[in-house]
Short mmCIF file of C-alpha atoms and ligand atoms in Angstrom, two decimals:
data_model
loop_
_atom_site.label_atom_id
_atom_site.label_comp_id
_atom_site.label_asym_id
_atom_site.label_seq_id
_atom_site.Cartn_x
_atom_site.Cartn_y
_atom_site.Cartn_z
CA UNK A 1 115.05 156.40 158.68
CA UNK A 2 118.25 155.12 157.79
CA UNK A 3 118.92 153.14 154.84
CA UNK A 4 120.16 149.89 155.03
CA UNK A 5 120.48 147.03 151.76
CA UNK A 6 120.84 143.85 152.40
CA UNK A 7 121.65 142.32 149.43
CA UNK A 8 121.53 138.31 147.97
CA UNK A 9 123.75 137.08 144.95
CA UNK A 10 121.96 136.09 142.29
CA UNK A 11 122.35 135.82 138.55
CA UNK A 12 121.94 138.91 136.77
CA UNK A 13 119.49 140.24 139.52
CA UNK A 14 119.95 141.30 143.30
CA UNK A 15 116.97 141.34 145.73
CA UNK A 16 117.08 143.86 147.82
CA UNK A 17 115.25 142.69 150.98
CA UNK A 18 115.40 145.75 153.14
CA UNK A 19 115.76 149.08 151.19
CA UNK A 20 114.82 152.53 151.34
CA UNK A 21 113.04 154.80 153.65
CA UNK A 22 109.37 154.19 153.60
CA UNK A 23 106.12 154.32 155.70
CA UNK A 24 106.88 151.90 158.08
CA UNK A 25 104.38 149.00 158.80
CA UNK A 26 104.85 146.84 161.45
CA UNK A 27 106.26 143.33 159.80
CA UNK A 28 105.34 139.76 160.40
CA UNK A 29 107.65 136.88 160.84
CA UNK A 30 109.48 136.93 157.89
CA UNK A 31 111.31 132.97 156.93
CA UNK A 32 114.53 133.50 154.75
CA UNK A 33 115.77 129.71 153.46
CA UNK A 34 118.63 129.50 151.43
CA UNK A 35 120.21 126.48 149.74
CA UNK A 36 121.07 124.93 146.30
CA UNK A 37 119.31 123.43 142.99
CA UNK A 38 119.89 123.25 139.21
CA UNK A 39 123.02 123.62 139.56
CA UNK A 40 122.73 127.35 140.52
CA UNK A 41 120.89 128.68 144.05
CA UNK A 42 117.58 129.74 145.30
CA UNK A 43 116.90 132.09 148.02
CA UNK A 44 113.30 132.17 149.71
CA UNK A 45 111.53 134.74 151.94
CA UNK A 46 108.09 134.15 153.40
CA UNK A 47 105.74 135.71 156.00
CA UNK A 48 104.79 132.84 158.33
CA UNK A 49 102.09 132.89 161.04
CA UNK A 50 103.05 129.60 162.42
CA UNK A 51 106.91 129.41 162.29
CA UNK A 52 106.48 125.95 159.87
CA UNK A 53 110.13 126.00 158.18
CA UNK A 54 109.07 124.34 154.63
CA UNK A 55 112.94 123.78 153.86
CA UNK A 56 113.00 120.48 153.44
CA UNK A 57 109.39 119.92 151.75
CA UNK A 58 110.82 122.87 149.56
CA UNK A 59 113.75 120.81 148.78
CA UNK A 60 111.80 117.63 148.06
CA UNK A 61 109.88 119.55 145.32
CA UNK A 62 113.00 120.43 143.94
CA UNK A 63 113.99 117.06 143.77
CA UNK A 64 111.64 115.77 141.97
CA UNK A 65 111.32 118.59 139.96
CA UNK A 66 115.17 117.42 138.49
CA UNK A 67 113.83 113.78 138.32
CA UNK A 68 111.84 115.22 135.63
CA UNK A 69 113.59 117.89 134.12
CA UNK A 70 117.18 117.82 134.63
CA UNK A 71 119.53 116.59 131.55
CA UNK A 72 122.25 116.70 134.19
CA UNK A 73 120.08 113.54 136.43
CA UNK A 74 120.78 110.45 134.40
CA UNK A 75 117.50 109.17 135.37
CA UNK A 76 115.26 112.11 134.80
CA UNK A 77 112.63 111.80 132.13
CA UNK A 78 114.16 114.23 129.94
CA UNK A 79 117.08 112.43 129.96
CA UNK A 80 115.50 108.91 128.96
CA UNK A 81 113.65 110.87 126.21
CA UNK A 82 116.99 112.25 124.88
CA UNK A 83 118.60 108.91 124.82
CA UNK A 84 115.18 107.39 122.90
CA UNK A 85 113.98 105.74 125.26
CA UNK A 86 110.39 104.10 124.52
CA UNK A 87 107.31 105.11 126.49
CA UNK A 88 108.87 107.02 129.18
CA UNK A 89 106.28 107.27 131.62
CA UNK A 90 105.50 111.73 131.60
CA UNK A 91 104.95 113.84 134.76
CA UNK A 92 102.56 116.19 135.52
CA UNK A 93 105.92 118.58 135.60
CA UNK A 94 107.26 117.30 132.72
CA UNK A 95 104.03 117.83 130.41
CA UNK A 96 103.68 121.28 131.58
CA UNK A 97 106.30 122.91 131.08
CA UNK A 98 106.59 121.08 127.76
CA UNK A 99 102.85 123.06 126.92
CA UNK A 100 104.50 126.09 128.02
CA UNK A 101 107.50 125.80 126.04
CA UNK A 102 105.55 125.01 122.79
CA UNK A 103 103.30 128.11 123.51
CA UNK A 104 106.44 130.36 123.71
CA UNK A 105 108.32 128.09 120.87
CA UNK A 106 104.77 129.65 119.05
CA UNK A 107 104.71 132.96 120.60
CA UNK A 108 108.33 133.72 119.58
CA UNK A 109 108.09 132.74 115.96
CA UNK A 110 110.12 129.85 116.85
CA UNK A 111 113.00 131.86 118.97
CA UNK A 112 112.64 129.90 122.19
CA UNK A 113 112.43 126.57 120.95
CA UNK A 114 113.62 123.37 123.17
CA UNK A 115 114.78 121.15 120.21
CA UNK A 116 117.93 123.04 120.33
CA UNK A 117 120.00 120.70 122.42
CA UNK A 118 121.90 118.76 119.68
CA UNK A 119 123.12 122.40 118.83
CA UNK A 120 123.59 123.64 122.16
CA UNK A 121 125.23 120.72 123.50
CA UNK A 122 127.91 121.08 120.14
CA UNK A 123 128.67 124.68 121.15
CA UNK A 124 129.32 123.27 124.85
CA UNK A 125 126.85 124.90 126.62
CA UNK A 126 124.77 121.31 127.20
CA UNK A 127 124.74 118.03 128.75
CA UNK A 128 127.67 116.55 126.24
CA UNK A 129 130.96 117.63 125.70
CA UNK A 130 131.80 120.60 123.18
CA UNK A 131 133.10 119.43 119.81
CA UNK A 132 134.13 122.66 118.11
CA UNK A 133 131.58 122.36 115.27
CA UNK A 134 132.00 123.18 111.73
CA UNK A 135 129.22 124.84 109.14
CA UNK A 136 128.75 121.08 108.11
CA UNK A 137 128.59 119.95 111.55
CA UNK A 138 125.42 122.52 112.58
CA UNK A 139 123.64 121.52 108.87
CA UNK A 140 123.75 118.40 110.42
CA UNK A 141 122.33 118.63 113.61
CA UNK A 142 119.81 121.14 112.61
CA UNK A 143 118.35 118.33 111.13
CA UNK A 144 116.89 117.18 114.11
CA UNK A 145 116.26 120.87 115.69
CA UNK A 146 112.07 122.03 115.50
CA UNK A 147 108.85 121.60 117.29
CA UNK A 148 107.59 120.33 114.17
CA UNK A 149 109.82 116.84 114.82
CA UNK A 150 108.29 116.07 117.90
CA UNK A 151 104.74 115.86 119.85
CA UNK A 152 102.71 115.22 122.51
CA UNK A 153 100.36 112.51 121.91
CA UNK A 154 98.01 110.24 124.24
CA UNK A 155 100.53 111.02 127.34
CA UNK A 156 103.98 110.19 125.56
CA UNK A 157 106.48 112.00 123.72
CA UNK A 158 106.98 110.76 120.11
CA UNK A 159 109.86 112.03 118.33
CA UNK A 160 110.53 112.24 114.52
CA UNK A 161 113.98 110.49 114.63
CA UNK A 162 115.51 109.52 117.68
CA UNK A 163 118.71 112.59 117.06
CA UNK A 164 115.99 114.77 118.38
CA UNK A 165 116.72 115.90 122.15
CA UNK A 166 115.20 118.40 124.77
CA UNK A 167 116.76 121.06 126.72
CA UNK A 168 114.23 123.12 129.32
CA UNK A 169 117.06 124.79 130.90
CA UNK A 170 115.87 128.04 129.63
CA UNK A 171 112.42 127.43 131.36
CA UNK A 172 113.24 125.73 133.61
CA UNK A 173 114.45 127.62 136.35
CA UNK A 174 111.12 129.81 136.27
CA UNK A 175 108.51 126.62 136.62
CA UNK A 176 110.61 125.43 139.20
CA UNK A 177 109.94 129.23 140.71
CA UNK A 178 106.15 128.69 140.11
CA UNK A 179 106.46 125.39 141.51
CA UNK A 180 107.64 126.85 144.80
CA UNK A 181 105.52 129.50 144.98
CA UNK A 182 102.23 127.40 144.49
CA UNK A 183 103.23 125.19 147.12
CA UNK A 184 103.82 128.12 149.59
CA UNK A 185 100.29 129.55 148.51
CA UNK A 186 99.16 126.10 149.09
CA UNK A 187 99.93 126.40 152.67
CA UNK A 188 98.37 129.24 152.77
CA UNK A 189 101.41 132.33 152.34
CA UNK A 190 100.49 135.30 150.96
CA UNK A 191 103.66 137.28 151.35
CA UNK A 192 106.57 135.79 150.19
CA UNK A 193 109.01 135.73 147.34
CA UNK A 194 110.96 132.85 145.81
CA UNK A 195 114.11 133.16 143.43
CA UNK A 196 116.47 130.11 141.84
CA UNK A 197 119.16 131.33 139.66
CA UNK A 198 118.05 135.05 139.47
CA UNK A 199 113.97 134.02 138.14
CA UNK A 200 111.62 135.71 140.73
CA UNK A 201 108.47 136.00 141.87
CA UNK A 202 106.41 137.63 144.67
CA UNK A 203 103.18 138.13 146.41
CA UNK A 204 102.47 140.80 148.81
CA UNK A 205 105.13 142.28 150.57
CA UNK A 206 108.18 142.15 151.96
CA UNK A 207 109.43 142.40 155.59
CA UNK A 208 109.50 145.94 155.21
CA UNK A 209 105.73 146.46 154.61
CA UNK A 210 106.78 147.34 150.99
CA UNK A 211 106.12 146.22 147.32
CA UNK A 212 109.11 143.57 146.43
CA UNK A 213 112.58 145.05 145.05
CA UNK A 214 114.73 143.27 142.69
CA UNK A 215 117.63 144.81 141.58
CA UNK A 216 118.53 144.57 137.10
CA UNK A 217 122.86 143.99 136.90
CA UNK A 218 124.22 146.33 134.33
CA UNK A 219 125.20 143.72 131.71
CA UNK A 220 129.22 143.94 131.78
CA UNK A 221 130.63 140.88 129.83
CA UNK A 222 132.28 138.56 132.67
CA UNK A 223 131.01 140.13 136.14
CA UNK A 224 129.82 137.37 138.00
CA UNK A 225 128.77 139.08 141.19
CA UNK A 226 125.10 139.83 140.61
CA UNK A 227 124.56 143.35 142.22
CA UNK A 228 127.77 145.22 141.73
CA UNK A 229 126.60 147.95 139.62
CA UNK A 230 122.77 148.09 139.32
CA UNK A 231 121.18 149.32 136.21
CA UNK A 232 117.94 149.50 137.52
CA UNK A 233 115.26 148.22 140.52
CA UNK A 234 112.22 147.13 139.96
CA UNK A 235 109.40 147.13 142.22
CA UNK A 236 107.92 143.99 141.39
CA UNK A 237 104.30 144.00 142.48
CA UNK A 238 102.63 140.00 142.83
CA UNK A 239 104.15 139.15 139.17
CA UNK A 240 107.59 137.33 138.23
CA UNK A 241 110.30 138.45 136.70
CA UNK A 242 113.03 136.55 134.49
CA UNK A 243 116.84 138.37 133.13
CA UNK A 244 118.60 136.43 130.29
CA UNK A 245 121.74 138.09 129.14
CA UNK A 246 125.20 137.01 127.13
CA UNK A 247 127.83 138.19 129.83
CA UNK A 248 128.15 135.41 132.18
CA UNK A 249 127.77 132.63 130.00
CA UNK A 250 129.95 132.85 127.31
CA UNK A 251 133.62 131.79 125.78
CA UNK A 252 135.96 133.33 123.73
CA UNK A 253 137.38 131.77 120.90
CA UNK A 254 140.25 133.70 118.49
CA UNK A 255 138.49 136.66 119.05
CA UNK A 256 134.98 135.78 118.45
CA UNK A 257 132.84 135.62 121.44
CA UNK A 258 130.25 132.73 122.00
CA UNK A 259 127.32 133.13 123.60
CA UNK A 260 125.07 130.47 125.56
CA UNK A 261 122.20 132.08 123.29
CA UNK A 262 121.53 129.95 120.25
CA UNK A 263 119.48 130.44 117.43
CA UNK A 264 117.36 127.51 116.68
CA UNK A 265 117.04 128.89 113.12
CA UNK A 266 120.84 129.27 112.05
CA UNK A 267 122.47 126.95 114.82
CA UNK A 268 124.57 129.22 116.01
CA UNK A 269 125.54 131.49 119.02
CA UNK A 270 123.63 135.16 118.56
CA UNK A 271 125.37 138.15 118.47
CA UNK A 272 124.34 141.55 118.58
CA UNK A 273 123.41 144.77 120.80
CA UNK A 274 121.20 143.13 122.82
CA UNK A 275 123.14 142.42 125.81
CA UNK A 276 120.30 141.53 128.44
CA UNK A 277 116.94 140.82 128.91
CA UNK A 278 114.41 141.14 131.45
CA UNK A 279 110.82 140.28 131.02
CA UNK A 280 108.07 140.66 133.72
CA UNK A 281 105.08 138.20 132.70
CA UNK A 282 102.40 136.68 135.72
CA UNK A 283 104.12 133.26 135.42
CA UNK A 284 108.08 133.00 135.95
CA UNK A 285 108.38 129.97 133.44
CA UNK A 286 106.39 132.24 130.66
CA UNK A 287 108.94 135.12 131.77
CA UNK A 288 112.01 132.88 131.43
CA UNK A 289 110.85 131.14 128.11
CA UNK A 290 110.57 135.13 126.21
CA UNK A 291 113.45 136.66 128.36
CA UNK A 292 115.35 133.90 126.41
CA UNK A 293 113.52 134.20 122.94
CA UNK A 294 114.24 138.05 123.16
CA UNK A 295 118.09 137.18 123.47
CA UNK A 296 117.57 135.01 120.21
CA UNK A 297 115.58 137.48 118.64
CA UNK A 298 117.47 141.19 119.45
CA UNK A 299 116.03 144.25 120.42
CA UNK A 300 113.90 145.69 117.16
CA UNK A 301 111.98 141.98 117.08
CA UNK A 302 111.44 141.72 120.55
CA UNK A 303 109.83 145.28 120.87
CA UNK A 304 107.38 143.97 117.86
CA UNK A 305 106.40 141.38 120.34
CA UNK A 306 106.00 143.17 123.38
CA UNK A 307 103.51 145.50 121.33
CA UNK A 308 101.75 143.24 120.88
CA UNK A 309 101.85 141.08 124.34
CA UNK A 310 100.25 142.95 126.69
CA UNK A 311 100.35 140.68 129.26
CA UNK A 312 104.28 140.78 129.34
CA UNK A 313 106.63 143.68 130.63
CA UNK A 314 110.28 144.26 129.59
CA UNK A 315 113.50 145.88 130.30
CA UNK A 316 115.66 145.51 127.62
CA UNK A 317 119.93 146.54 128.15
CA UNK A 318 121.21 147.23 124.78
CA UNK A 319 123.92 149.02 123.40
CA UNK A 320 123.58 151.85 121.12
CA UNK A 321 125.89 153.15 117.97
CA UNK A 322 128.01 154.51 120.08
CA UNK A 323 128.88 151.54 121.93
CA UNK A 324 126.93 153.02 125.27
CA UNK A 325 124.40 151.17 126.81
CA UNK A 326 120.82 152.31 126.58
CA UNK A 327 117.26 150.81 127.57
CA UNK A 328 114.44 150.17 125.88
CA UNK A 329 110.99 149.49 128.98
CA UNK A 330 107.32 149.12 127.98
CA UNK A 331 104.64 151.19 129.54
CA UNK A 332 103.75 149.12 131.79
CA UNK A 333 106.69 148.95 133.91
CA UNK A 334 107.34 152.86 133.69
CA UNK A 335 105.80 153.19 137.47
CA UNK A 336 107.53 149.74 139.03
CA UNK A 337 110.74 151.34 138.16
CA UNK A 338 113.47 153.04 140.20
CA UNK A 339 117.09 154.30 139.14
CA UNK A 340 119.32 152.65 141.07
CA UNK A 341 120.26 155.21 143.36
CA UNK A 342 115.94 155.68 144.50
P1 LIG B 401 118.44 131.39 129.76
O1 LIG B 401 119.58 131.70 130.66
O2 LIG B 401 117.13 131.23 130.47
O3 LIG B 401 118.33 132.35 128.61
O4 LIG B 401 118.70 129.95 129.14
C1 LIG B 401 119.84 129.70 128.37
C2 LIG B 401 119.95 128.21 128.11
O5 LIG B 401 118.86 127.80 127.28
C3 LIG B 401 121.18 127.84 127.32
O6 LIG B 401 122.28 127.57 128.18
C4 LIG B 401 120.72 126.60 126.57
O7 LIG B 401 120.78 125.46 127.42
C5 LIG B 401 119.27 126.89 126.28
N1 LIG B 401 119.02 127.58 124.98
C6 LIG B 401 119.91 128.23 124.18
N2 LIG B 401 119.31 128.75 123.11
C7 LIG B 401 117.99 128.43 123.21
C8 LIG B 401 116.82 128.69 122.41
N3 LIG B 401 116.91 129.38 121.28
N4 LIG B 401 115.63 128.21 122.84
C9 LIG B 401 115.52 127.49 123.98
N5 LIG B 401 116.59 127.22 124.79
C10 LIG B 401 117.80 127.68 124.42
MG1 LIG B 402 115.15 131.83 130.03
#
C-alpha cells in the first residue's frame, strides 16, 4: 500500500490522519470539521453512523466555554473576577477547571499556578499591554501572585486583594478539548479525535482502522508551521496529549530572549534547555496544566515528577551540553512511539 500523509497545522503537533501502510480495515464515515476558537484553531474527526454534522452545537460549546473562560471576552467570568467584581455568578466550566488548576498548582509544587497574570500580562504575553517591567516592578506584582491569595468558597471566588487576577490560558485549551470530546461521547461517538491549538485527544480509531497519530514538531525557535520537521509520532491510544514549548511564543529583547513561560516563583520568563514539552495524561486539561508546569520547572524536576506520576506520560525535547537536541520519554510511552520516518 502506498503511503499517503495528510497532514493538519497545528501548534507544535501535526495529526497525521492517514499514514502508513497497515492492515487495512474497512472504515466508517469519518466527519472532519474545521473552524476557529481561543484565538487559535481546532480540527475535529469523528466516525458517524448517522451523518449528524455537530458543527454548530460544537461551536456553541465553544462559545460558552469563552463566556467563562476567556480574559480576551470582556464579559466572561474570568474577566469580571479580574476586574473585582463582587459575586460573579461561577459556571460549572469555570469551577472545574479552577479544581483542576489548583490540583496541578499542587501537583507541580506550585509551577503551574493561575495567579500569574499580573506577571504575565507585564511581560506582554496577557490580556493588558506590556510595560517593560523592572526588578521593582515584578516584587510588586508578585505580591498578588499564589493560590494561597485566593479560594473557592460556598460557590464564589474570594480573593485576598483585589490586584489578584486569573489566567487559564495554559489549561484552557485542553478542558475545552475534554469539553468536546464528552459531548461527542455524549452522542454516542466512539471513534473520534478532537484538537484546539495543538491539545489532543482520541478514542478508538481513526479512518484508517488504526490507533491515532499525532505528530511532536522538533522545537526550532520561530517555526511556525507545525509539522515541518517531526521529531517524533506518537500513537496515541484513547488518552490526550498536550506540547508546551518556548519557540513560538517568544520576543527578543537586546539579546535576551523572552519566553511566554513564567515562573510564578521568581516572576520572570524561564530559561533553560528545556525547549518543549509533551505530556500524555487521560484528561487533556490535566495534560496541558503539567506540559506547562514542566516548561516552568526544566527537565531534571520534571523527570522527579513523572517518577512519581504514573498516571502521566512525557516526551521531553531538550538540549544537551553540546547544544544538540536530545529526549528524555517515560516507559510508558516507549511502545506508542515511532521515529518520524515509521
Ligand atoms: P501553554 O502554552 O499551555 O504552556 O500556556 C502558556 C500560557 O500560560 C502563557 O501564555 C501564559 O498566559 C500562561 N502562563 C505562563 N506561565 C504560567 C505558569 N507558570 N502557570 C500557569 N500559567 C502560566
Ligand atoms: Mg499548557
Amino acid at each position: 500500500m502506498t503511503r499517503t500523509n495528510l497532514h493538519i497545522w497545528t501548534a507544535y503537533v501535526t495529526i497525521i490522519l492517514l499514514a502508513g501502510s497497515c492492515t487495512f480495515q474497512p472504515p466508517g464515515y469519518y466527519i472532519a470539521l474545521s473552524g476557529s476558537t481561543q484565538g487559535t484553531s481546532y480540527h475535529i474527526t469523528y466516525e458517524s453512523n448517522d451523518s449528524i454534522n455537530y458543527q454548530s452545537e460544537i461551536d456553541t460549546l465553544l462559545r460558552q466555554f469563552d463566556l467563562s473562560l476567556s480574559t480576551y471576552e470582556p464579559a466572561s467570568i474570568i474577566s469580571r473576577i479580574n476586574r473585582d467584581e463582587k459575586n460573579v455568578e461561577l459556571s460549572d466550566l469555570f469551577i472545574n477547571c479552577y479544581t483542576a488548576s489548583r490540583q496541578v498548582f499542587e501537583e507541580s509544587g506550585g509551577a503551574f499556578d493561575i495567579t500569574v497574570a499580573p506577571v504575565v500580562n507585564a511581560w506582554g504575553f496577557g490580556f493588558t499591554e506590556k510595560s517593560d517591567p523592572d526588578s521593582t516592578m515584578i516584587d510588586s506584582l508578585l505580591q498578588f501572585v499564589g493560590m494561597d491569595k485566593i479560594k473557592l468558597e460556598n460557590g464564589k471566588i474570594i480573593k485576598d486583594h483585589p490586584g489578584v487576577m486569573l489566567d487559564v490560558n495554559a489549561i484552557a485549551q485542553g478542558y475545552a478539548v475534554d469539553v468536546v470530546s464528552e459531548y461527542l461521547e455524549s452522542k454516542g461517538i466512539t471513534n473520534y479525535l478532537v484538537e484546539i491549538g495543538g491539545e489532543v485527544r482520541t478514542t478508538g480509531i481513526n479512518p484508517r482502522g488504526q490507533i491515532w497519530r499525532v505528530g511532536i514538531d522538533k522545537p526550532i525557535d520561530g517555526i511556525q508551521i507545525p509539522g515541518m520537521q517531526m521529531e517524533a509520532i506518537i500513537r496515541l491510544k484513547n488518552r490526550s496529549l498536550a506540547t508546551s514549548g518556548n519557540y513560538r511564543r517568544f520576543y527578543m529583547k537586546d539579546g535576551v530572549k523572552y519566553s511566554h513561560t513564567i515562573d510564578p516563583v521568581t516572576g520572570y520568563p524561564v530559561s533553560h534547555n528545556l525547549l518543549s514539552a509533551t505530556v500524555l495524561a487521560d484528561e487533556c486539561m490535566i495534560a496541558d496544566g503539567f506540559a506547562t508546569a514542566f516548561m516552568v520547572l526544566g527537565l531534571e524536576k520534571s523527570e522527579e515528577i513523572l517518577k512519581n506520576k504514573k498516571n502521566l506520560d512525557a516526551y521531553l525535547i531538550f538540549t544537551d551540553e553540546n547544544g544538540q537536541y536530545d529526549v528524555f520519554y517515560t516507559p510508558g510511552l516507549r511502545k506508542f512511539l515511532l521515529k518520524a520516518t515509521d
